[in-house]
């Protein structure tokens, strides 16, 4: 049986979806169809959504799961009438917190994901721009301003990790690709001159050669670039360089970008400029 889960919010829906997905991920044996419904910020919209939820219950033969972060009392009242198993995140957690803190919550719509403090928001934007400007070794003269420099072979996950660090934590991350141009006379990789002064900022990414070959095949099929021999050689050389230069590194093969980033922060002690959104 397929169950349907609705993540409902009168704001962006990011909080409801993030928590909802985290909770439902614990039930691997159940097939769950997940639907996010943001900006349900009026009684009319809520009534329309209740009709959809009730129709879904009839279609599925089981009540949908409703996870919401609705702030407006009138809208919450309408949603509460839907046929579904309800997880009201705000009432579940805010009411006990109000008692503990001896004060009422402001119940502000969208306060988690709004611009909020301008300095934090601008720091986030600046960090994203920095990651884009310093992607793939395009520029190296700004490395003195980088919080961290990701190093690894092409297509091992440097760019998405750099952007995630910037967007979620305000960390200024540059990244540099290791290529054949960085080979020494004996065929082993050497630390590129652009990176040498910033060795203390380096963090390596590696990946299983078979996975790397599959990723590269999508970009340049039937090329030397995606061949198994080439991928194995590059990965071995990169890992050898990391060990020789005492550069910490992580295997990205089985980790998500979120896991790679948080493990990196934990290992390096990098300071987050703000909490994740």
Coordinates of C-alpha atoms in Angstrom, one line a residue:
X1 CA 0.0 0.0 0.0
X2 CA 1.2 3.5 -0.9
X3 CA 0.7 6.2 1.7
X4 CA 0.6 9.9 0.9
X5 CA 2.3 12.5 3.1
X6 CA 1.4 16.2 2.9
X7 CA 4.0 18.8 4.1
X8 CA 1.9 21.9 4.7
X9 CA 3.0 25.4 5.5
X10 CA 1.8 29.0 5.3
X11 CA 5.4 29.9 4.4
X12 CA 8.0 28.2 2.2
X13 CA 7.3 24.7 3.5
X14 CA 11.0 24.0 3.9
X15 CA 10.8 23.3 7.6
X16 CA 7.8 21.0 7.3
X17 CA 9.4 19.1 4.4
X18 CA 12.8 18.8 5.9
X19 CA 11.5 17.4 9.2
X20 CA 8.9 15.3 7.5
X21 CA 11.3 13.7 5.2
X22 CA 13.7 13.0 8.0
X23 CA 11.0 11.3 10.0
X24 CA 9.5 9.3 7.2
X25 CA 13.0 8.1 6.0
X26 CA 13.0 5.9 9.1
X27 CA 10.3 3.7 7.5
X28 CA 12.1 2.2 4.6
X29 CA 9.5 -0.6 4.2
X30 CA 6.7 1.8 3.5
X31 CA 6.2 3.4 0.1
X32 CA 5.3 7.0 0.7
X33 CA 4.3 9.6 -1.9
X34 CA 5.4 13.0 -0.5
X35 CA 3.7 16.3 -1.5
X36 CA 4.8 19.7 -0.3
X37 CA 2.1 22.4 -0.1
X38 CA 3.7 25.9 0.7
X39 CA 1.9 29.2 1.2
X40 CA -1.4 27.8 2.5
X41 CA -2.0 31.2 4.1
X42 CA -5.7 31.7 3.8
X43 CA -8.9 29.8 4.8
X44 CA -9.9 29.5 1.1
X45 CA -6.6 27.8 0.3
X46 CA -6.8 25.6 3.3
X47 CA -10.4 24.5 2.4
X48 CA -9.2 23.6 -1.1
X49 CA -6.3 21.6 0.2
X50 CA -8.6 19.7 2.7
X51 CA -10.7 18.6 -0.3
X52 CA -7.5 17.3 -2.0
X53 CA -6.4 15.5 1.2
X54 CA -9.8 13.9 1.7
X55 CA -9.9 12.7 -2.0
X56 CA -6.4 11.3 -1.5
X57 CA -7.6 9.3 1.6
X58 CA -10.4 7.7 -0.6
X59 CA -8.0 7.0 -3.4
X60 CA -5.3 5.4 -1.2
X61 CA -7.7 3.6 1.1
X62 CA -5.7 5.0 4.0
X63 CA -5.6 8.4 5.7
X64 CA -2.7 10.6 4.5
X65 CA 0.0 11.8 6.9
X66 CA -0.2 15.5 7.4
X67 CA 2.9 17.3 8.7
X68 CA 2.4 21.0 9.0
X69 CA 4.0 24.2 10.3
X70 CA 0.8 26.4 10.0
X71 CA 1.0 29.5 12.2
X72 CA -2.4 31.1 11.6
X73 CA -5.0 29.7 14.0
X74 CA -7.9 29.9 11.5
X75 CA -6.0 28.1 8.8
X76 CA -4.8 25.4 11.3
X77 CA -8.4 24.9 12.3
X78 CA -9.5 24.2 8.8
X79 CA -6.5 21.8 8.1
X80 CA -7.4 20.0 11.4
X81 CA -10.7 18.9 9.8
X82 CA -8.9 16.9 7.0
X83 CA -9.0 13.2 7.0
X84 CA -5.4 12.3 7.9
X85 CA -2.9 11.5 10.6
X86 CA -1.7 14.9 11.8
X87 CA 1.7 16.0 13.1
X88 CA 1.5 19.6 14.1
X89 CA 5.1 20.6 14.5
X90 CA 4.5 23.9 16.1
X91 CA 2.0 22.8 18.7
X92 CA 4.0 19.7 19.4
X93 CA 7.2 21.6 20.2
X94 CA 6.4 25.2 20.8
X95 CA 3.9 24.7 23.6
X96 CA 6.3 22.8 25.9
X97 CA 9.0 25.4 25.0
X98 CA 6.6 28.2 26.0
X99 CA 6.2 26.6 29.4
X100 CA 9.9 26.1 29.9
X101 CA 10.8 29.6 28.8
X102 CA 7.9 31.2 30.5
X103 CA 7.0 33.3 27.5
X104 CA 4.7 33.1 24.5
X105 CA 6.0 32.4 21.0
X106 CA 5.7 35.1 18.4
X107 CA 4.3 32.6 15.9
X108 CA 5.9 34.4 13.0
X109 CA 5.2 33.0 9.5
X110 CA 8.4 32.2 7.6
X111 CA 10.8 33.4 10.3
X112 CA 13.2 30.5 9.7
X113 CA 13.7 31.1 6.0
X114 CA 13.1 34.8 5.6
X115 CA 15.9 37.2 4.9
X116 CA 15.9 38.2 8.6
X117 CA 19.1 39.8 9.6
X118 CA 20.6 41.5 6.6
X119 CA 24.2 40.8 7.6
X120 CA 23.6 37.0 7.8
X121 CA 21.7 37.0 4.5
X122 CA 24.4 39.1 2.7
X123 CA 27.1 36.8 4.1
X124 CA 25.3 33.9 2.6
X125 CA 25.1 35.5 -0.8
X126 CA 28.7 36.6 -0.7
X127 CA 29.8 33.1 0.2
X128 CA 27.8 31.7 -2.8
X129 CA 29.4 34.2 -5.1
X130 CA 32.8 33.3 -3.7
X131 CA 32.2 29.6 -4.4
X132 CA 31.1 30.4 -8.0
X133 CA 34.0 32.7 -8.7
X134 CA 36.6 30.2 -7.3
X135 CA 35.1 27.1 -8.9
X136 CA 37.3 24.5 -10.6
X137 CA 40.5 26.4 -10.2
X138 CA 39.2 29.3 -12.4
X139 CA 40.8 31.8 -10.0
X140 CA 43.5 31.2 -7.5
X141 CA 44.4 34.8 -6.4
X142 CA 41.5 34.8 -3.8
X143 CA 42.7 31.8 -1.9
X144 CA 43.9 33.9 1.0
X145 CA 40.2 34.8 1.6
X146 CA 39.0 31.2 1.4
X147 CA 37.9 29.3 4.6
X148 CA 38.7 26.0 2.9
X149 CA 39.9 24.8 -0.5
X150 CA 38.5 21.5 -1.8
X151 CA 40.9 19.4 -3.9
X152 CA 40.3 16.3 -5.9
X153 CA 40.0 14.8 -9.4
X154 CA 37.4 16.0 -11.8
X155 CA 33.8 15.1 -11.0
X156 CA 34.3 13.9 -7.4
X157 CA 31.8 16.4 -5.9
X158 CA 33.9 19.5 -5.3
X159 CA 31.5 22.0 -6.9
X160 CA 28.2 20.9 -5.2
X161 CA 30.0 20.6 -1.9
X162 CA 31.5 24.1 -2.2
X163 CA 28.1 25.6 -3.0
X164 CA 26.4 23.7 -0.1
X165 CA 29.0 24.9 2.4
X166 CA 28.4 28.5 1.2
X167 CA 24.6 28.3 1.1
X168 CA 24.0 26.4 4.3
X169 CA 26.8 27.7 6.5
X170 CA 28.3 30.8 4.9
X171 CA 31.6 29.1 4.5
X172 CA 33.8 30.5 1.7
X173 CA 34.9 27.4 -0.2
X174 CA 37.1 27.4 -3.3
X175 CA 37.9 24.2 -5.2
X176 CA 40.8 23.1 -7.4
X177 CA 40.9 20.1 -9.8
X178 CA 43.9 17.8 -9.9
X179 CA 44.8 17.1 -13.5
X180 CA 47.7 15.7 -15.6
X181 CA 49.3 19.1 -15.5
X182 CA 50.0 18.5 -11.9
X183 CA 52.0 15.4 -12.5
X184 CA 55.6 15.2 -11.5
X185 CA 58.4 13.8 -13.7
X186 CA 57.9 10.3 -12.2
X187 CA 54.2 10.4 -13.0
X188 CA 53.0 11.1 -9.4
X189 CA 50.9 14.1 -8.5
X190 CA 52.6 17.1 -7.0
X191 CA 51.0 19.9 -5.0
X192 CA 50.2 22.7 -7.5
X193 CA 52.1 26.0 -6.9
X194 CA 48.8 27.8 -6.4
X195 CA 47.9 25.6 -3.5
X196 CA 51.3 25.4 -1.8
X197 CA 50.9 28.6 0.4
X198 CA 47.5 27.4 1.6
X199 CA 48.2 23.8 2.6
X200 CA 46.6 24.4 5.9
X201 CA 43.3 25.2 4.1
X202 CA 43.2 22.1 1.9
X203 CA 40.7 19.3 2.2
X204 CA 40.7 16.4 -0.3
X205 CA 37.7 14.6 -1.9
X206 CA 38.1 11.2 -3.4
X207 CA 35.7 8.7 -4.9
X208 CA 35.5 5.1 -6.0
X209 CA 36.9 4.7 -9.4
X210 CA 33.9 2.8 -10.8
X211 CA 31.5 5.4 -9.6
X212 CA 33.8 8.1 -11.1
X213 CA 33.8 6.3 -14.4
X214 CA 30.0 6.1 -14.5
X215 CA 29.7 9.9 -13.7
X216 CA 32.2 10.8 -16.3
X217 CA 30.6 8.6 -18.9
X218 CA 27.4 10.7 -18.7
X219 CA 29.5 13.8 -19.6
X220 CA 32.0 12.4 -22.1
X221 CA 31.0 8.8 -23.2
X222 CA 33.6 6.5 -24.8
X223 CA 36.5 8.8 -24.0
X224 CA 39.8 8.3 -22.2
X225 CA 38.5 10.7 -19.6
X226 CA 35.8 8.2 -18.4
X227 CA 37.9 5.0 -19.0
X228 CA 38.3 2.8 -15.9
X229 CA 42.1 2.8 -16.2
X230 CA 42.2 6.6 -16.3
X231 CA 39.8 6.9 -13.3
X232 CA 41.7 4.4 -11.2
X233 CA 45.0 6.1 -12.0
X234 CA 43.8 9.5 -11.1
X235 CA 42.1 8.4 -7.9
X236 CA 45.2 6.5 -6.7
X237 CA 47.5 9.5 -7.5
X238 CA 45.2 11.9 -5.7
X239 CA 44.9 9.8 -2.6
X240 CA 48.7 9.3 -2.6
X241 CA 49.2 13.1 -2.7
X242 CA 46.8 13.6 0.2
X243 CA 48.6 11.1 2.3
X244 CA 52.1 12.4 1.3
X245 CA 51.1 16.0 2.1
X246 CA 49.0 15.1 5.2
X247 CA 45.9 16.6 3.6
X248 CA 42.7 15.3 5.3
X249 CA 40.3 13.8 2.8
X250 CA 37.0 12.0 2.6
X251 CA 35.6 9.4 0.2
X252 CA 32.4 10.9 -1.3
X253 CA 31.1 7.7 -2.9
X254 CA 28.5 6.8 -0.4
X255 CA 27.9 10.1 1.3
X256 CA 25.4 12.8 0.5
X257 CA 26.6 16.4 0.1
X258 CA 25.0 17.1 3.5
X259 CA 27.1 14.3 5.1
X260 CA 30.3 15.3 3.3
X261 CA 29.9 18.9 4.4
X262 CA 29.1 18.2 8.1
X263 CA 31.9 15.6 8.4
X264 CA 34.3 18.1 6.9
X265 CA 33.3 20.8 9.3
X266 CA 33.6 18.4 12.2
X267 CA 37.0 17.3 11.2
X268 CA 38.5 20.7 10.4
X269 CA 36.7 22.8 13.1
X270 CA 35.5 25.3 10.5
X271 CA 33.3 28.0 12.0
X272 CA 29.8 28.3 10.6
X273 CA 28.8 31.9 10.0
X274 CA 25.2 31.0 10.6
X275 CA 23.1 27.9 11.2
X276 CA 21.7 25.9 8.3
X277 CA 18.5 27.1 6.7

